[in-house]
Structure formats: structure tokens, C-alpha cells
Amino acid sequence: MSPTPTLPTLLADLVSDALDGIGATLPEGFSPEISPASDPRFGHYQTNAALVLARSLKDNPRNIATRISDAIGVSELATLEVAGPGFLNFNLSATALGNALTALATDPRLGVALVSSPERIIIDYSSPNIAKPMHVGHIRSTIIGDSLARIARFVGHDVIADNHIGDWGTQFGMILHGWKTFLDHAALEANPIAELVRCYREVNAEVKTNPVTAETARQELVKLQAGDPENTKIWQNCVDLSRAGLQKIYDRLDIHFDTWLGESHYNDRLRPLVDDLLRKKIATRNDGAVCVFFEGIPRLEGKPALIQKSDGGFNYTTTDLATLAYRIHDQQATRIWYVVGSPQRLHFQEVFEIARRHEIEAAMCHIAFGSILQSDPENPEAPPQLMRTREGRSIGLVEVLEEAVERARSTVEEKNPDLSEDEKAAIAEAVGIGSIKYFELSHDRSTDYVFSWEGMLSQQGNTAPYLIYSYVRTRSIFRKLDQEIVPDPKNVELTAPAELALAFKLTQFGDAVAAVLVDHRPHLLSAYLYELARQFHSFFEACPVLRSEGTTRNTRLLLCDTTARVLAQGLNLLGIKVVERM
Ligand code: ARG
């Protein structure tokens, strides 16, 4: 069964037929572009076709628009109006919107189209460093990456979600030294990540003042890199413990990776890669080190990339180049998305530039994001700073999750004291975790934002609690009916303005989902869901559902049910769970 054409497709066909009718010779490949009206007062959609065609039809745009409109005459789909310099505005008819609602309600995909040419996309996100705590900065990568993975999959791409953990590198010299000299085995058992972090921090602090410790840590690293059995065993132990700790957080966040190919996975590929780059003259030897120069390239010029140090060691850039080659040749990716903070912009520019010279063919994209800031409660006037604890460390993600759930729990306690303990706990978990995710995803990723419990957990405004509550409201109507009713999607008649507006909003879900992937911006979907929820509340206030009858009642129930499905599906694409009561 072919999918029902969308409203914009129907309108485009209408315009094309009219152009045929007036015998216009159109430029090769022309098809009228239909875009949402900039202001609801101008109708639902508009087209600039007449402006685009002015030159080839040798007529002024307003005339062309009028001719198109006259050729269409009275349409069952929409009324037309010529506006401004030659725009055509479309005001959809109640019948057209009713049919669109029927199509949406009977479509398991709720109007979200599958892409015509699916790609294999590797999404590199979260990617924390072993034995360092995941901090609130990592939360952005984890949540944005997960949402993009869900959306890309939903539209039909073949997605590999990869957690490229930092499980190799200089920090292991320090961890190994700490492990051997003062590891607390009981503490390690109780909270492995915390104990590993303590080892790292203590040695790291000492290294700065004591050259002997610095040298010992360096020696431990050299031994590890040379494959020393004792150090390899400790390293493996650290990796396993950290992975287990991270896995618990991901489970709680309902975030799942297909692969965990950390930096260490690429160890054996670094030397051959550097040799190959030297052979191809992409890299050059320079004072015992190996570099790539970027003459003439804006921002990179004068800052050569070091891909092998003079002591023979490799670094972050080398690993990323080897990773990239593996993803393209072994994993056959056609697209790679790196969800990593903006401070690494130059790093990725460098990596992509070297890859290009190395004839790596894939679309690589650094999906950058800003920082999370915090205002000082004692000095609210001061500009917000990077989020840190009082000791100047980044706040742990686990603590933030715990607190969000606890705060959500007290709201449930207050609003719904009679629910069972299990149900209260489940609601608090869904709302608490959902609030953190939604707060992240409702901000444009490029900008910094200020962390705020109120902003996250408020029952009003563009928040997870408001959206989940809206879902609950759409469902609670069905519980109030004296018998179970499944609204008939074919028995639809839209009359009240609030019904028409809600139906129209619902039909735009597919466009909102597609818009996210244009520039990897999940906030476009959250903005849509928020508008939908508001439209639903206006409808719910204006149009009684339970007290209505016949087709009106069926139509209103269908609007409630379809809103519920779109909200649940949309939130699911953001990684957020809904609850049936709250
Ligand atoms: N481990 C790195 C960090 O925490 C992020 C890795 C991102 N991915 C990559 N392929 N470089 O800063």
C-alpha cells in the first residue's frame, strides 16, 4: 500500500496541474515548493512558485499567481489567495484536514516518511574517558546522540551507535601507579569508578609537584604500551570495572549502544597508518616527530597536527584517523556523526582534512554543542559559569539523575499521595530522567544553557513534566468513558476552529521529525511537541469531549487519541518515556 499523499504533496499537485492547464512551459525539473505559512492568519501553507517562474514565463509574479489561482478555481482541498509580491496562500478546507486526520490515525508511522535512500550511519556519542567520572558535559553528548540515533533509525537509516570510550592514553600511567601504591580494595569493590578516579586524581596532583612520581607514572605507561602482562591485567580490570559502572548509568537512562569500540581497539592500526601517511607524503618527519601541515587552510594554518610524538607515542588525532579508516573500510559506513562538544572543533577539522587527503570517502560531521552553565545562588547577578562543584570539580552525572528523580518524587507525593509506592517510584523515575533529557533537547545544541531545576521540572512551559502531563490528559479521557471506545478514524467531521487547528498541527509531525535531521537539531522536534501540547489544551478547553455526541464525539476522541500517539512517539524519539497517570 502506498502511503497517503501528504497535504503539501496534494497542494503541489494542484499547482502543477493548474500550470499544465494554462499551458505554461516550465523549466526542467520544476516542482512547486510548498512551505508552511509564516503566520496562521495567512492560511496553512504557501508557495512562491509564481515568483520562481516569473522569468521563464516572462510575466510578473502577481499575474502568474492570479492565473494559477483562476485555473484552480474552486478546490475541495483549499481556498487560495494571492498575496504580497506574488505568493499563493492556501487555506485548507475542513474536508481536506479531516481526510488528513483519517490518514494519520490509520498510519502506524504517524506520517513520518521513510528515507528513500537509507545510509549506514555511525554515531559516535557519549564516549567518556575510563576512570574519569562522566560529568554533566558528557550528558549533552549522550542525550543528543541517543535522540539522533533514535530518529535516524526511525526514518529508516542503518545506524550503529558507537561508544568510543577513552580507554587508552596517558591517564593510565597515573592510574597504574595509584593502583599499585595505594589502591583501597574495599572501596574499589563498593564503588569502582569513584576509587579509580581517586587513584587518578591523587597521582595527577602529585605529578605536578614531584618529578619522581611523574617519571614513575610515565614508566608504567611505557610498560603498558609494551604489553607488560601485569600492567595489561590491571588495565583490563580498570576497563571492565568502568564499563560495568557506565552500563548502569546507560541502563537507567535507557540508552543502548551497538558497539563499544574504544580507543584501545585501534592500537595496532596506529603505526601502519602513520607509515602509510608518510609513504603518501601526507605526513612529514619533523624533529623526530611526524606531522601533517595545513598551509593555506583557514584556522589550521600554522598549527601542524602531531600524529606521532618524538618518543614514538601516538595521540588522540592518530587514534581518530585510524578509527575513521576502520569505520569506512571495515564497517562500511557512508556517514559518520561525531556528537562532541565545541572545544574539539579544530580537532575534527584537522581529522577531516587529513582524511580527505587520504581519500577517505564518507560524509563526516562534527555535531558540536555548547556548555552547561550554572548561576551562583549567592550572586545571582553574576554571569553564569561552567557548572562545577565547590571544590572546582565537575558535578557527577549520577548525582544529577538522583536529585532529579527525588524532586519529581516529591511532586508526585504532593499531587497524588494515594498512588501505590511502586507507581509513585515509576512516575518519579520517568519524569525525573525525562526532565533532564528534555531540558537538554529543548535547547538548541549550539548554544550554552544555564542549568536550572525549576526550568527542568516545572509543570508549566516547555518541559518534560508538562508534555508528559499532556499525554496523561489525552489518555485520562478514555478512562472516564463508561465503556471502552476505540474512535473510528473514518467518521470525522472537523468544525470548531480548535479542532481544525489541532488536526493541522498533528499532520505536521512528519515534517518536524524530518527537520531534525537536516542539521541534527532535536530541539526542533521538542518545539513541535510543545506547540502540539498547547494546541491540545486549547482544544480541550474549547471543545467538550465527553458531553458531545455522534460524529462530533468520535472526531474529538480521535483527536485525543491521535494526540496521545504523536506525543508518545515524539517523546520516544527524544528518549523520554510517558506514564499513564501522574
Ligand atoms: N573521549 C573524548 C572526550 O571525553 C571524546 C571522544 C569523542 N569521539 C571521538 N571519536 N573523538 O573528550
PDB file of C-alpha atoms and ligand atoms in Angstrom, residues 124-129 135 138 164-166 263 316 320 323 327 338-340 344 347-348, ligand 1:
ATOM      1  CA  ASP A 124      29.897   8.421  17.936  1.00  0.00           C
ATOM      2  CA  TYR A 125      28.469   9.774  21.173  1.00  0.00           C
ATOM      3  CA  SER A 126      28.827   9.749  24.942  1.00  0.00           C
ATOM      4  CA  SER A 127      32.408   8.393  24.615  1.00  0.00           C
ATOM      5  CA  PRO A 128      33.585   9.206  28.149  1.00  0.00           C
ATOM      6  CA  ASN A 129      37.083   8.520  29.416  1.00  0.00           C
ATOM      7  CA  HIS A 135      30.235  14.761  34.127  1.00  0.00           C
ATOM      8  CA  HIS A 138      29.032  14.328  28.812  1.00  0.00           C
ATOM      9  CA  HIS A 164      34.127   5.427  21.546  1.00  0.00           C
ATOM     10  CA  ILE A 165      35.359   5.330  25.119  1.00  0.00           C
ATOM     11  CA  GLY A 166      38.709   6.804  26.088  1.00  0.00           C
ATOM     12  CA  GLU A 263      40.458   3.933  21.640  1.00  0.00           C
ATOM     13  CA  TYR A 316      44.220  11.480  20.017  1.00  0.00           C
ATOM     14  CA  ASP A 320      40.708   9.233  15.412  1.00  0.00           C
ATOM     15  CA  THR A 323      39.052   4.886  13.823  1.00  0.00           C
ATOM     16  CA  ARG A 327      34.598   2.735  10.199  1.00  0.00           C
ATOM     17  CA  TYR A 338      30.558  12.878  15.993  1.00  0.00           C
ATOM     18  CA  VAL A 339      28.493  14.272  18.840  1.00  0.00           C
ATOM     19  CA  VAL A 340      31.256  16.056  20.728  1.00  0.00           C
ATOM     20  CA  GLN A 344      37.002  19.943  19.844  1.00  0.00           C
ATOM     21  CA  HIS A 347      40.482  18.670  16.289  1.00  0.00           C
ATOM     22  CA  PHE A 348      37.735  17.441  13.971  1.00  0.00           C
TER      23      PHE A 348
HETATM   24  N1  ARG B   1      36.759  10.707  24.958  1.00  0.00           N
HETATM   25  C1  ARG B   1      36.633  12.014  24.396  1.00  0.00           C
HETATM   26  C2  ARG B   1      36.364  13.043  25.497  1.00  0.00           C
HETATM   27  O1  ARG B   1      35.800  12.724  26.520  1.00  0.00           O
HETATM   28  C3  ARG B   1      35.523  12.115  23.384  1.00  0.00           C
HETATM   29  C4  ARG B   1      35.671  11.224  22.187  1.00  0.00           C
HETATM   30  C5  ARG B   1      34.801  11.674  21.044  1.00  0.00           C
HETATM   31  N2  ARG B   1      34.917  10.853  19.898  1.00  0.00           N
HETATM   32  C6  ARG B   1      35.964  10.827  19.057  1.00  0.00           C
HETATM   33  N3  ARG B   1      35.927   9.983  18.069  1.00  0.00           N
HETATM   34  N4  ARG B   1      36.984  11.627  19.211  1.00  0.00           N
HETATM   35  O2  ARG B   1      36.725  14.193  25.324  1.00  0.00           O
END
